[in-house]
Amino acid sequence: QVYLVESGGGLVQAGGSRRLSCTASGSIFLINTMGWYRRAPGKERELVASITKSGRTDYAFSVEGRFTISRDNAKNTVYLQMNSLTPEDTAVYYCNAEVIAGNVWGPGTQVTVSS
């Protein structure tokens, strides 16, 4: 079993930055790709960024150049550095881990960007 806990959410002004963290525990050897998703009010959950065990990254077009995903395998933690935030980035951000049996999700952390 894998468990994920996110932290770092909160209120930030437009143009500001925020860093989210997600720490995994449990059977961490089962984890392959990790990623961040978000669900904005009234919208479907969408992929924001992902990173493989070897460090290959992928980004949604809407965040490319502003967000950076990174992974510290020694700390079992994945980060999402978010810069140049806009109100459109307001959402609940979820950490995701791909394991053999499927996907594991964290409870989510709210990020609110004020204009």
mmCIF file of C-alpha atoms in Angstrom, residues 36 38 46-50 56-69 80-86 88-89 93:
data_model
loop_
_atom_site.group_PDB
_atom_site.id
_atom_site.type_symbol
_atom_site.label_atom_id
_atom_site.label_comp_id
_atom_site.label_asym_id
_atom_site.label_seq_id
_atom_site.Cartn_x
_atom_site.Cartn_y
_atom_site.Cartn_z
ATOM 1 C CA TRP A 36 0.303 16.476 -10.081
ATOM 2 C CA ARG A 38 -5.705 19.680 -10.427
ATOM 3 C CA GLU A 46 -6.560 17.517 -15.402
ATOM 4 C CA LEU A 47 -2.925 16.512 -15.503
ATOM 5 C CA VAL A 48 -0.583 19.358 -14.614
ATOM 6 C CA ALA A 49 2.791 17.651 -14.699
ATOM 7 C CA SER A 50 4.343 14.240 -14.324
ATOM 8 C CA ARG A 56 11.585 12.474 -17.534
ATOM 9 C CA THR A 57 8.980 15.197 -17.235
ATOM 10 C CA ASP A 58 5.783 16.114 -19.017
ATOM 11 C CA TYR A 59 3.679 19.263 -18.631
ATOM 12 C CA ALA A 60 0.262 20.515 -19.547
ATOM 13 C CA PHE A 61 0.453 23.214 -22.181
ATOM 14 C CA SER A 62 -1.172 25.716 -19.834
ATOM 15 C CA VAL A 63 1.635 25.480 -17.261
ATOM 16 C CA GLU A 64 4.687 24.818 -19.417
ATOM 17 C CA GLY A 65 7.375 27.393 -18.705
ATOM 18 C CA ARG A 66 5.765 28.423 -15.412
ATOM 19 C CA PHE A 67 5.637 25.192 -13.404
ATOM 20 C CA THR A 68 8.473 22.784 -12.671
ATOM 21 C CA ILE A 69 8.068 19.279 -11.337
ATOM 22 C CA LEU A 80 5.703 21.263 -7.978
ATOM 23 C CA GLN A 81 7.236 24.713 -8.193
ATOM 24 C CA MET A 82 4.599 27.099 -9.500
ATOM 25 C CA ASN A 83 5.614 30.532 -10.746
ATOM 26 C CA SER A 84 3.730 33.396 -12.399
ATOM 27 C CA LEU A 85 0.471 32.145 -10.958
ATOM 28 C CA THR A 86 -2.805 33.415 -12.344
ATOM 29 C CA GLU A 88 -6.899 30.384 -13.604
ATOM 30 C CA ASP A 89 -4.481 28.228 -11.597
ATOM 31 C CA TYR A 93 -4.038 20.051 -6.528
#
